[in-house]
PDB file of C-alpha atoms in Angstrom:
ATOM      1  CA  MET Y   1       9.249  45.777 146.706  1.00  0.00           C
ATOM      2  CA  ASN Y   2       8.750  47.128 143.523  1.00  0.00           C
ATOM      3  CA  GLN Y   3       9.109  44.935 140.410  1.00  0.00           C
ATOM      4  CA  GLN Y   4      10.332  47.595 138.227  1.00  0.00           C
ATOM      5  CA  THR Y   5      11.926  45.320 135.219  1.00  0.00           C
ATOM      6  CA  VAL Y   6      13.245  47.930 133.270  1.00  0.00           C
ATOM      7  CA  GLY Y   7      14.958  51.357 134.569  1.00  0.00           C
ATOM      8  CA  GLY Y   8      16.863  54.182 132.634  1.00  0.00           C
ATOM      9  CA  PRO Y   9      15.520  56.090 129.896  1.00  0.00           C
ATOM     10  CA  ALA Y  10      12.964  56.318 127.562  1.00  0.00           C
ATOM     11  CA  ASP Y  11      13.332  54.012 124.831  1.00  0.00           C
ATOM     12  CA  THR Y  12      13.931  56.728 122.118  1.00  0.00           C
ATOM     13  CA  GLU Y  13      14.953  56.253 118.459  1.00  0.00           C
ATOM     14  CA  ALA Y  14      18.348  58.464 119.466  1.00  0.00           C
ATOM     15  CA  ASP Y  15      19.221  56.555 122.942  1.00  0.00           C
ATOM     16  CA  ARG Y  16      18.751  53.362 120.450  1.00  0.00           C
ATOM     17  CA  ALA Y  17      21.016  54.960 117.771  1.00  0.00           C
ATOM     18  CA  LEU Y  18      23.602  55.964 120.586  1.00  0.00           C
ATOM     19  CA  LYS Y  19      23.397  52.485 122.373  1.00  0.00           C
ATOM     20  CA  ALA Y  20      24.124  50.629 118.628  1.00  0.00           C
ATOM     21  CA  LYS Y  21      27.129  52.479 118.150  1.00  0.00           C
ATOM     22  CA  HIS Y  22      28.237  51.491 121.165  1.00  0.00           C
ATOM     23  CA  ARG Y  23      27.731  48.452 120.702  1.00  0.00           C
ATOM     24  CA  ALA Y  24      29.268  48.223 117.719  1.00  0.00           C
ATOM     25  CA  LEU Y  25      32.342  50.034 118.958  1.00  0.00           C
ATOM     26  CA  TRP Y  26      33.051  47.530 121.367  1.00  0.00           C
ATOM     27  CA  ALA Y  27      32.483  44.535 118.949  1.00  0.00           C
ATOM     28  CA  LEU Y  28      35.385  46.315 116.631  1.00  0.00           C
ATOM     29  CA  GLY Y  29      38.924  44.897 117.166  1.00  0.00           C
ATOM     30  CA  ASP Y  30      39.644  42.033 119.687  1.00  0.00           C
ATOM     31  CA  TYR Y  31      38.903  43.504 123.212  1.00  0.00           C
ATOM     32  CA  PRO Y  32      38.606  40.123 124.504  1.00  0.00           C
ATOM     33  CA  ALA Y  33      42.807  39.865 123.881  1.00  0.00           C
ATOM     34  CA  VAL Y  34      43.164  43.694 125.804  1.00  0.00           C
ATOM     35  CA  ALA Y  35      41.118  41.778 128.749  1.00  0.00           C
ATOM     36  CA  ALA Y  36      43.140  38.934 128.663  1.00  0.00           C
ATOM     37  CA  ASP Y  37      46.689  40.550 128.081  1.00  0.00           C
ATOM     38  CA  VAL Y  38      46.285  43.699 129.510  1.00  0.00           C
ATOM     39  CA  VAL Y  39      43.862  44.141 132.483  1.00  0.00           C
ATOM     40  CA  ALA Y  40      43.028  40.823 133.712  1.00  0.00           C
ATOM     41  CA  PRO Y  41      44.590  41.760 136.987  1.00  0.00           C
ATOM     42  CA  LEU Y  42      41.827  44.345 137.739  1.00  0.00           C
ATOM     43  CA  GLY Y  43      38.634  41.814 138.052  1.00  0.00           C
ATOM     44  CA  PRO Y  44      39.945  40.299 140.994  1.00  0.00           C
ATOM     45  CA  ILE Y  45      41.176  43.137 142.588  1.00  0.00           C
ATOM     46  CA  LEU Y  46      37.628  44.441 142.543  1.00  0.00           C
ATOM     47  CA  VAL Y  47      35.790  41.100 143.789  1.00  0.00           C
ATOM     48  CA  ASP Y  48      38.075  41.465 146.513  1.00  0.00           C
ATOM     49  CA  ALA Y  49      37.619  45.236 147.447  1.00  0.00           C
ATOM     50  CA  ALA Y  50      33.845  44.337 147.405  1.00  0.00           C
ATOM     51  CA  GLY Y  51      34.209  41.623 149.636  1.00  0.00           C
ATOM     52  CA  VAL Y  52      31.711  38.642 147.449  1.00  0.00           C
ATOM     53  CA  THR Y  53      31.312  35.741 149.266  1.00  0.00           C
ATOM     54  CA  ALA Y  54      29.564  32.461 148.323  1.00  0.00           C
ATOM     55  CA  THR Y  55      26.470  33.751 149.692  1.00  0.00           C
ATOM     56  CA  ASP Y  56      25.789  36.543 147.567  1.00  0.00           C
ATOM     57  CA  ARG Y  57      24.195  37.489 144.746  1.00  0.00           C
ATOM     58  CA  VAL Y  58      26.208  39.427 141.854  1.00  0.00           C
ATOM     59  CA  LEU Y  59      25.481  41.536 139.297  1.00  0.00           C
ATOM     60  CA  ASP Y  60      28.238  42.499 137.266  1.00  0.00           C
ATOM     61  CA  THR Y  61      27.604  45.640 134.382  1.00  0.00           C
ATOM     62  CA  ALA Y  62      29.576  46.160 131.393  1.00  0.00           C
ATOM     63  CA  ALA Y  63      31.341  42.956 132.531  1.00  0.00           C
ATOM     64  CA  GLY Y  64      32.682  42.611 128.625  1.00  0.00           C
ATOM     65  CA  THR Y  65      34.472  39.256 128.823  1.00  0.00           C
ATOM     66  CA  GLY Y  66      34.309  38.946 132.350  1.00  0.00           C
ATOM     67  CA  ASN Y  67      37.484  39.876 134.114  1.00  0.00           C
ATOM     68  CA  ALA Y  68      35.296  40.644 137.551  1.00  0.00           C
ATOM     69  CA  ALA Y  69      32.235  38.061 136.835  1.00  0.00           C
ATOM     70  CA  ILE Y  70      34.017  34.874 136.644  1.00  0.00           C
ATOM     71  CA  ALA Y  71      36.318  35.983 139.737  1.00  0.00           C
ATOM     72  CA  ALA Y  72      33.340  36.474 141.951  1.00  0.00           C
ATOM     73  CA  ALA Y  73      31.821  33.024 140.405  1.00  0.00           C
ATOM     74  CA  LEU Y  74      35.733  31.381 141.408  1.00  0.00           C
ATOM     75  CA  THR Y  75      34.121  32.652 145.285  1.00  0.00           C
ATOM     76  CA  GLY Y  76      30.537  30.386 144.704  1.00  0.00           C
ATOM     77  CA  ALA Y  77      28.878  33.170 144.473  1.00  0.00           C
ATOM     78  CA  GLU Y  78      25.552  33.477 142.150  1.00  0.00           C
ATOM     79  CA  VAL Y  79      26.858  35.557 139.427  1.00  0.00           C
ATOM     80  CA  ILE Y  80      25.095  36.931 136.141  1.00  0.00           C
ATOM     81  CA  ALA Y  81      27.406  39.344 133.756  1.00  0.00           C
ATOM     82  CA  THR Y  82      25.472  41.915 131.502  1.00  0.00           C
ATOM     83  CA  ASP Y  83      26.884  43.733 128.728  1.00  0.00           C
ATOM     84  CA  LEU Y  84      25.925  45.901 125.820  1.00  0.00           C
ATOM     85  CA  THR Y  85      27.593  43.768 123.349  1.00  0.00           C
ATOM     86  CA  PRO Y  86      26.672  40.181 122.748  1.00  0.00           C
ATOM     87  CA  GLU Y  87      30.255  39.390 120.813  1.00  0.00           C
ATOM     88  CA  LEU Y  88      32.501  39.895 124.538  1.00  0.00           C
ATOM     89  CA  LEU Y  89      29.559  38.081 126.370  1.00  0.00           C
ATOM     90  CA  ALA Y  90      30.249  35.262 124.020  1.00  0.00           C
ATOM     91  CA  THR Y  91      33.973  35.304 124.785  1.00  0.00           C
ATOM     92  CA  GLY Y  92      33.704  35.143 128.388  1.00  0.00           C
ATOM     93  CA  GLU Y  93      31.895  32.113 128.693  1.00  0.00           C
ATOM     94  CA  ARG Y  94      34.213  30.769 126.844  1.00  0.00           C
ATOM     95  CA  PHE Y  95      36.645  31.729 129.597  1.00  0.00           C
ATOM     96  CA  ALA Y  96      34.582  31.117 132.265  1.00  0.00           C
ATOM     97  CA  THR Y  97      34.356  27.608 130.875  1.00  0.00           C
ATOM     98  CA  GLU Y  98      38.018  27.383 130.657  1.00  0.00           C
ATOM     99  CA  HIS Y  99      37.846  28.430 134.626  1.00  0.00           C
ATOM    100  CA  GLY Y 100      35.059  25.837 135.417  1.00  0.00           C
ATOM    101  CA  VAL Y 101      32.717  28.297 136.717  1.00  0.00           C
ATOM    102  CA  ARG Y 102      29.563  28.806 135.355  1.00  0.00           C
ATOM    103  CA  LEU Y 103      27.474  31.611 135.963  1.00  0.00           C
ATOM    104  CA  THR Y 104      24.451  33.690 133.643  1.00  0.00           C
ATOM    105  CA  TRP Y 105      25.525  35.792 130.366  1.00  0.00           C
ATOM    106  CA  GLN Y 106      22.864  38.256 129.638  1.00  0.00           C
ATOM    107  CA  GLU Y 107      22.946  41.122 127.477  1.00  0.00           C
ATOM    108  CA  ALA Y 108      21.898  44.493 128.921  1.00  0.00           C
ATOM    109  CA  ASP Y 109      22.345  48.128 128.716  1.00  0.00           C
ATOM    110  CA  VAL Y 110      23.417  49.588 131.959  1.00  0.00           C
ATOM    111  CA  GLU Y 111      21.653  52.497 131.755  1.00  0.00           C
ATOM    112  CA  ALA Y 112      18.292  50.463 131.922  1.00  0.00           C
ATOM    113  CA  LEU Y 113      19.225  46.997 133.488  1.00  0.00           C
ATOM    114  CA  PRO Y 114      16.682  44.070 132.762  1.00  0.00           C
ATOM    115  CA  PHE Y 115      15.991  43.406 136.648  1.00  0.00           C
ATOM    116  CA  PRO Y 116      13.780  43.888 139.924  1.00  0.00           C
ATOM    117  CA  ASP Y 117      14.853  46.415 142.108  1.00  0.00           C
ATOM    118  CA  ALA Y 118      17.130  45.208 145.120  1.00  0.00           C
ATOM    119  CA  GLU Y 119      17.522  42.419 143.039  1.00  0.00           C
ATOM    120  CA  PHE Y 120      21.521  42.071 144.122  1.00  0.00           C
ATOM    121  CA  ASP Y 121      23.606  41.888 146.909  1.00  0.00           C
ATOM    122  CA  VAL Y 122      26.531  43.331 145.422  1.00  0.00           C
ATOM    123  CA  VAL Y 123      26.563  45.347 142.209  1.00  0.00           C
ATOM    124  CA  LEU Y 124      30.277  45.293 140.232  1.00  0.00           C
ATOM    125  CA  SER Y 125      31.936  47.500 137.455  1.00  0.00           C
ATOM    126  CA  CYS Y 126      35.552  46.607 136.120  1.00  0.00           C
ATOM    127  CA  ILE Y 127      36.485  49.340 133.993  1.00  0.00           C
ATOM    128  CA  GLY Y 128      32.636  48.800 132.529  1.00  0.00           C
ATOM    129  CA  ALA Y 129      30.108  51.483 133.375  1.00  0.00           C
ATOM    130  CA  MET Y 130      32.242  54.207 133.197  1.00  0.00           C
ATOM    131  CA  PHE Y 131      32.030  54.529 129.356  1.00  0.00           C
ATOM    132  CA  ALA Y 132      27.726  54.646 129.486  1.00  0.00           C
ATOM    133  CA  PRO Y 133      27.132  58.148 128.306  1.00  0.00           C
ATOM    134  CA  HIS Y 134      24.906  59.259 131.090  1.00  0.00           C
ATOM    135  CA  HIS Y 135      26.472  58.842 134.239  1.00  0.00           C
ATOM    136  CA  ARG Y 136      23.658  59.726 136.622  1.00  0.00           C
ATOM    137  CA  ARG Y 137      21.420  57.712 134.720  1.00  0.00           C
ATOM    138  CA  THR Y 138      23.933  54.702 135.111  1.00  0.00           C
ATOM    139  CA  ALA Y 139      24.297  55.475 138.893  1.00  0.00           C
ATOM    140  CA  ASP Y 140      20.677  55.477 139.479  1.00  0.00           C
ATOM    141  CA  GLU Y 141      20.192  52.061 137.823  1.00  0.00           C
ATOM    142  CA  LEU Y 142      23.690  50.510 139.837  1.00  0.00           C
ATOM    143  CA  LEU Y 143      21.976  51.633 142.794  1.00  0.00           C
ATOM    144  CA  ARG Y 144      18.205  50.222 141.993  1.00  0.00           C
ATOM    145  CA  VAL Y 145      19.157  46.747 141.349  1.00  0.00           C
ATOM    146  CA  CYS Y 146      21.250  46.159 144.617  1.00  0.00           C
ATOM    147  CA  ARG Y 147      19.374  46.147 147.882  1.00  0.00           C
ATOM    148  CA  THR Y 148      19.704  48.164 150.859  1.00  0.00           C
ATOM    149  CA  GLY Y 149      23.025  47.444 152.613  1.00  0.00           C
ATOM    150  CA  GLY Y 150      24.431  46.226 149.788  1.00  0.00           C
ATOM    151  CA  ARG Y 151      27.284  47.198 148.491  1.00  0.00           C
ATOM    152  CA  ILE Y 152      28.399  48.829 144.937  1.00  0.00           C
ATOM    153  CA  ALA Y 153      31.980  48.420 143.598  1.00  0.00           C
ATOM    154  CA  MET Y 154      33.515  49.617 140.630  1.00  0.00           C
ATOM    155  CA  ILE Y 155      37.170  50.188 139.384  1.00  0.00           C
ATOM    156  CA  ASN Y 156      37.525  53.503 137.098  1.00  0.00           C
ATOM    157  CA  TRP Y 157      40.242  54.576 135.055  1.00  0.00           C
ATOM    158  CA  THR Y 158      41.317  58.300 136.377  1.00  0.00           C
ATOM    159  CA  PRO Y 159      41.501  60.924 134.137  1.00  0.00           C
ATOM    160  CA  GLU Y 160      45.418  62.071 135.506  1.00  0.00           C
ATOM    161  CA  GLY Y 161      46.424  58.075 134.467  1.00  0.00           C
ATOM    162  CA  PHE Y 162      47.420  56.403 131.349  1.00  0.00           C
ATOM    163  CA  ILE Y 163      44.288  55.726 129.864  1.00  0.00           C
ATOM    164  CA  GLY Y 164      42.426  58.888 130.661  1.00  0.00           C
ATOM    165  CA  GLN Y 165      45.612  60.743 129.071  1.00  0.00           C
ATOM    166  CA  LEU Y 166      45.367  58.248 126.004  1.00  0.00           C
ATOM    167  CA  PHE Y 167      41.547  59.454 125.797  1.00  0.00           C
ATOM    168  CA  ALA Y 168      42.566  63.217 125.986  1.00  0.00           C
ATOM    169  CA  THR Y 169      45.174  61.958 123.371  1.00  0.00           C
ATOM    170  CA  MET Y 170      42.832  60.618 120.876  1.00  0.00           C
ATOM    171  CA  LYS Y 171      40.198  63.667 121.602  1.00  0.00           C
ATOM    172  CA  PRO Y 172      41.054  66.562 118.809  1.00  0.00           C
ATOM    173  CA  TYR Y 173      40.832  63.724 116.360  1.00  0.00           C
ATOM    174  CA  ALA Y 174      37.892  61.281 117.608  1.00  0.00           C
ATOM    175  CA  PRO Y 175      34.488  62.424 116.047  1.00  0.00           C
ATOM    176  CA  PRO Y 176      32.348  64.815 118.285  1.00  0.00           C
ATOM    177  CA  PRO Y 177      30.559  62.837 121.371  1.00  0.00           C
ATOM    178  CA  PRO Y 178      26.782  62.754 120.978  1.00  0.00           C
ATOM    179  CA  PRO Y 179      25.116  65.556 122.993  1.00  0.00           C
ATOM    180  CA  GLY Y 180      24.870  64.695 126.831  1.00  0.00           C
ATOM    181  CA  ALA Y 181      27.262  62.071 126.533  1.00  0.00           C
ATOM    182  CA  GLU Y 182      30.126  62.596 129.792  1.00  0.00           C
ATOM    183  CA  PRO Y 183      33.813  61.597 129.087  1.00  0.00           C
ATOM    184  CA  PRO Y 184      34.285  58.055 130.634  1.00  0.00           C
ATOM    185  CA  PRO Y 185      37.209  59.198 133.000  1.00  0.00           C
ATOM    186  CA  ARG Y 186      34.962  61.787 134.797  1.00  0.00           C
ATOM    187  CA  TRP Y 187      34.176  58.152 136.776  1.00  0.00           C
ATOM    188  CA  GLY Y 188      37.503  58.493 138.101  1.00  0.00           C
ATOM    189  CA  ASP Y 189      37.408  62.021 139.727  1.00  0.00           C
ATOM    190  CA  GLU Y 190      36.395  61.410 143.863  1.00  0.00           C
ATOM    191  CA  ASP Y 191      33.909  64.815 143.187  1.00  0.00           C
ATOM    192  CA  HIS Y 192      32.434  63.565 140.407  1.00  0.00           C
ATOM    193  CA  LEU Y 193      31.685  60.195 142.249  1.00  0.00           C
ATOM    194  CA  GLN Y 194      30.200  62.119 145.184  1.00  0.00           C
ATOM    195  CA  GLU Y 195      27.963  64.143 142.556  1.00  0.00           C
ATOM    196  CA  VAL Y 196      26.561  61.179 140.606  1.00  0.00           C
ATOM    197  CA  PHE Y 197      25.851  59.219 144.051  1.00  0.00           C
ATOM    198  CA  GLY Y 198      25.572  61.680 146.442  1.00  0.00           C
ATOM    199  CA  ASN Y 199      24.038  60.370 149.845  1.00  0.00           C
ATOM    200  CA  ARG Y 200      22.419  57.542 148.246  1.00  0.00           C
ATOM    201  CA  VAL Y 201      25.595  55.646 149.313  1.00  0.00           C
ATOM    202  CA  ARG Y 202      26.905  54.896 153.327  1.00  0.00           C
ATOM    203  CA  ASP Y 203      30.719  55.073 153.938  1.00  0.00           C
ATOM    204  CA  LEU Y 204      31.937  56.094 150.415  1.00  0.00           C
ATOM    205  CA  THR Y 205      35.709  54.571 149.914  1.00  0.00           C
ATOM    206  CA  VAL Y 206      37.697  55.606 147.053  1.00  0.00           C
ATOM    207  CA  ARG Y 207      41.733  54.877 146.673  1.00  0.00           C
ATOM    208  CA  ARG Y 208      44.070  55.390 143.706  1.00  0.00           C
ATOM    209  CA  GLN Y 209      45.942  52.301 142.809  1.00  0.00           C
ATOM    210  CA  GLU Y 210      48.176  51.584 139.501  1.00  0.00           C
ATOM    211  CA  LEU Y 211      47.873  48.408 137.165  1.00  0.00           C
ATOM    212  CA  VAL Y 212      51.672  48.399 136.152  1.00  0.00           C
ATOM    213  CA  VAL Y 213      51.653  47.241 132.454  1.00  0.00           C
ATOM    214  CA  ASP Y 214      54.765  45.293 130.659  1.00  0.00           C
ATOM    215  CA  HIS Y 215      53.074  44.059 127.703  1.00  0.00           C
ATOM    216  CA  PHE Y 216      54.481  46.321 125.618  1.00  0.00           C
ATOM    217  CA  ALA Y 217      58.147  47.168 124.477  1.00  0.00           C
ATOM    218  CA  ASP Y 218      57.813  51.008 123.572  1.00  0.00           C
ATOM    219  CA  GLY Y 219      55.261  53.578 122.004  1.00  0.00           C
ATOM    220  CA  ALA Y 220      55.167  52.124 118.457  1.00  0.00           C
ATOM    221  CA  ALA Y 221      53.913  48.180 120.062  1.00  0.00           C
ATOM    222  CA  LEU Y 222      51.427  49.637 122.604  1.00  0.00           C
ATOM    223  CA  ARG Y 223      50.121  52.194 119.754  1.00  0.00           C
ATOM    224  CA  ASP Y 224      50.215  50.003 116.705  1.00  0.00           C
ATOM    225  CA  TYR Y 225      48.095  47.227 119.733  1.00  0.00           C
ATOM    226  CA  PHE Y 226      45.782  49.466 120.366  1.00  0.00           C
ATOM    227  CA  LYS Y 227      44.725  50.553 116.585  1.00  0.00           C
ATOM    228  CA  LEU Y 228      44.404  46.862 115.799  1.00  0.00           C
ATOM    229  CA  ASN Y 229      42.275  45.898 119.012  1.00  0.00           C
ATOM    230  CA  TYR Y 230      41.005  48.398 121.161  1.00  0.00           C
ATOM    231  CA  GLY Y 231      37.476  50.087 119.626  1.00  0.00           C
ATOM    232  CA  PRO Y 232      37.561  53.478 120.724  1.00  0.00           C
ATOM    233  CA  THR Y 233      41.056  54.095 119.097  1.00  0.00           C
ATOM    234  CA  ILE Y 234      40.082  52.187 116.263  1.00  0.00           C
ATOM    235  CA  VAL Y 235      36.734  54.448 115.337  1.00  0.00           C
ATOM    236  CA  THR Y 236      39.508  57.522 115.879  1.00  0.00           C
ATOM    237  CA  TYR Y 237      41.753  56.597 113.349  1.00  0.00           C
ATOM    238  CA  ARG Y 238      38.590  55.834 111.258  1.00  0.00           C
ATOM    239  CA  ALA Y 239      37.664  59.126 111.317  1.00  0.00           C
ATOM    240  CA  ILE Y 240      41.079  60.801 110.275  1.00  0.00           C
ATOM    241  CA  ALA Y 241      41.959  58.195 107.817  1.00  0.00           C
ATOM    242  CA  ASP Y 242      41.663  60.422 104.758  1.00  0.00           C
ATOM    243  CA  ASP Y 243      44.185  62.986 106.503  1.00  0.00           C
ATOM    244  CA  PRO Y 244      47.559  61.634 106.492  1.00  0.00           C
ATOM    245  CA  ASP Y 245      48.947  64.223 108.089  1.00  0.00           C
ATOM    246  CA  ARG Y 246      46.648  64.021 111.109  1.00  0.00           C
ATOM    247  CA  VAL Y 247      47.020  60.325 111.027  1.00  0.00           C
ATOM    248  CA  ALA Y 248      51.330  60.688 111.353  1.00  0.00           C
ATOM    249  CA  ALA Y 249      50.069  63.165 114.093  1.00  0.00           C
ATOM    250  CA  LEU Y 250      48.244  60.722 115.989  1.00  0.00           C
ATOM    251  CA  ASP Y 251      50.721  58.009 115.378  1.00  0.00           C
ATOM    252  CA  GLN Y 252      53.523  60.418 117.363  1.00  0.00           C
ATOM    253  CA  ALA Y 253      51.447  61.954 119.992  1.00  0.00           C
ATOM    254  CA  LEU Y 254      50.559  58.151 121.210  1.00  0.00           C
ATOM    255  CA  VAL Y 255      54.359  57.645 120.991  1.00  0.00           C
ATOM    256  CA  ASP Y 256      54.900  60.482 123.431  1.00  0.00           C
ATOM    257  CA  LEU Y 257      52.204  59.943 125.520  1.00  0.00           C
ATOM    258  CA  VAL Y 258      53.533  55.910 126.104  1.00  0.00           C
ATOM    259  CA  ASP Y 259      57.478  58.054 126.474  1.00  0.00           C
ATOM    260  CA  ARG Y 260      56.004  60.157 129.280  1.00  0.00           C
ATOM    261  CA  TYR Y 261      54.634  56.961 131.124  1.00  0.00           C
ATOM    262  CA  GLN Y 262      57.174  54.010 130.283  1.00  0.00           C
ATOM    263  CA  SER Y 263      60.234  53.314 132.089  1.00  0.00           C
ATOM    264  CA  ALA Y 264      62.201  50.101 132.099  1.00  0.00           C
ATOM    265  CA  GLY Y 265      60.064  48.602 130.251  1.00  0.00           C
ATOM    266  CA  SER Y 266      56.556  49.112 132.565  1.00  0.00           C
ATOM    267  CA  MET Y 267      53.502  51.597 133.052  1.00  0.00           C
ATOM    268  CA  PRO Y 268      51.519  52.824 135.749  1.00  0.00           C
ATOM    269  CA  TRP Y 269      48.382  52.799 134.617  1.00  0.00           C
ATOM    270  CA  GLU Y 270      46.189  54.727 137.702  1.00  0.00           C
ATOM    271  CA  TYR Y 271      42.725  53.795 138.727  1.00  0.00           C
ATOM    272  CA  LEU Y 272      40.193  54.394 141.465  1.00  0.00           C
ATOM    273  CA  VAL Y 273      38.526  51.339 143.430  1.00  0.00           C
ATOM    274  CA  VAL Y 274      35.406  52.740 144.421  1.00  0.00           C
ATOM    275  CA  VAL Y 275      33.243  50.611 146.776  1.00  0.00           C
ATOM    276  CA  GLY Y 276      29.817  51.694 149.159  1.00  0.00           C
ATOM    277  CA  GLU Y 277      26.970  50.615 150.998  1.00  0.00           C
ATOM    278  CA  LYS Y 278      23.631  51.357 149.365  1.00  0.00           C
ATOM    279  CA  GLY Y 279      21.730  53.787 151.987  1.00  0.00           C
TER     280      GLY Y 279
END
């Protein structure tokens, strides 16, 4: 086995600056609240889809506060949870203690994972790795650290679902992405998955599912919650803070978006469950 200990891109000044921005973005607001209040059910769903058992060595990439990592640890598996943002890992460690499980928490970039080749039986990402800017580079790393015959499993928001449309709604108001960065919701497109994984993954299964969200009374409640807690929304509003008309327009656009999805107090947020075996 090639004992490569770092993968991904060359450590260039531009790449370091880009990753610093990503790290800071996800430290804004209160993403741990979003993870606990809204998207917590996705972690156990992913772990179940991946077939994690107590005999597995598991890596959760872009783990955030560990919704998937903690669920994997509860099976008895040996788990390492990694994320670019140390503030999220610190919260995840507290959450794990509350659940009575122990796992390893390690700061790491999913585009340059600090692990040898073929180190893990299962490599997970629950609405995390999709936000890394370079998709093929990310796929390369997920595959590199997984053993042959091991499983790659992801949950990604779809472009057509609510979160994909949230990003589409914010895009005209957001700062321009850095050169070469790809839109996160592309990870929720079946054709794009085939492009980045190709024939390196066998028996790739992809299915669309919905997370039913009933946390928000109306569009204004969701908008205000995301403006307070969700890093990408906070950054978008900061970019237009000096233009009250644009702020008002985005305020209304987000309310209108929720109105299109919400019915009887709940909303379906579509996501893709992706599971494959490394060839």
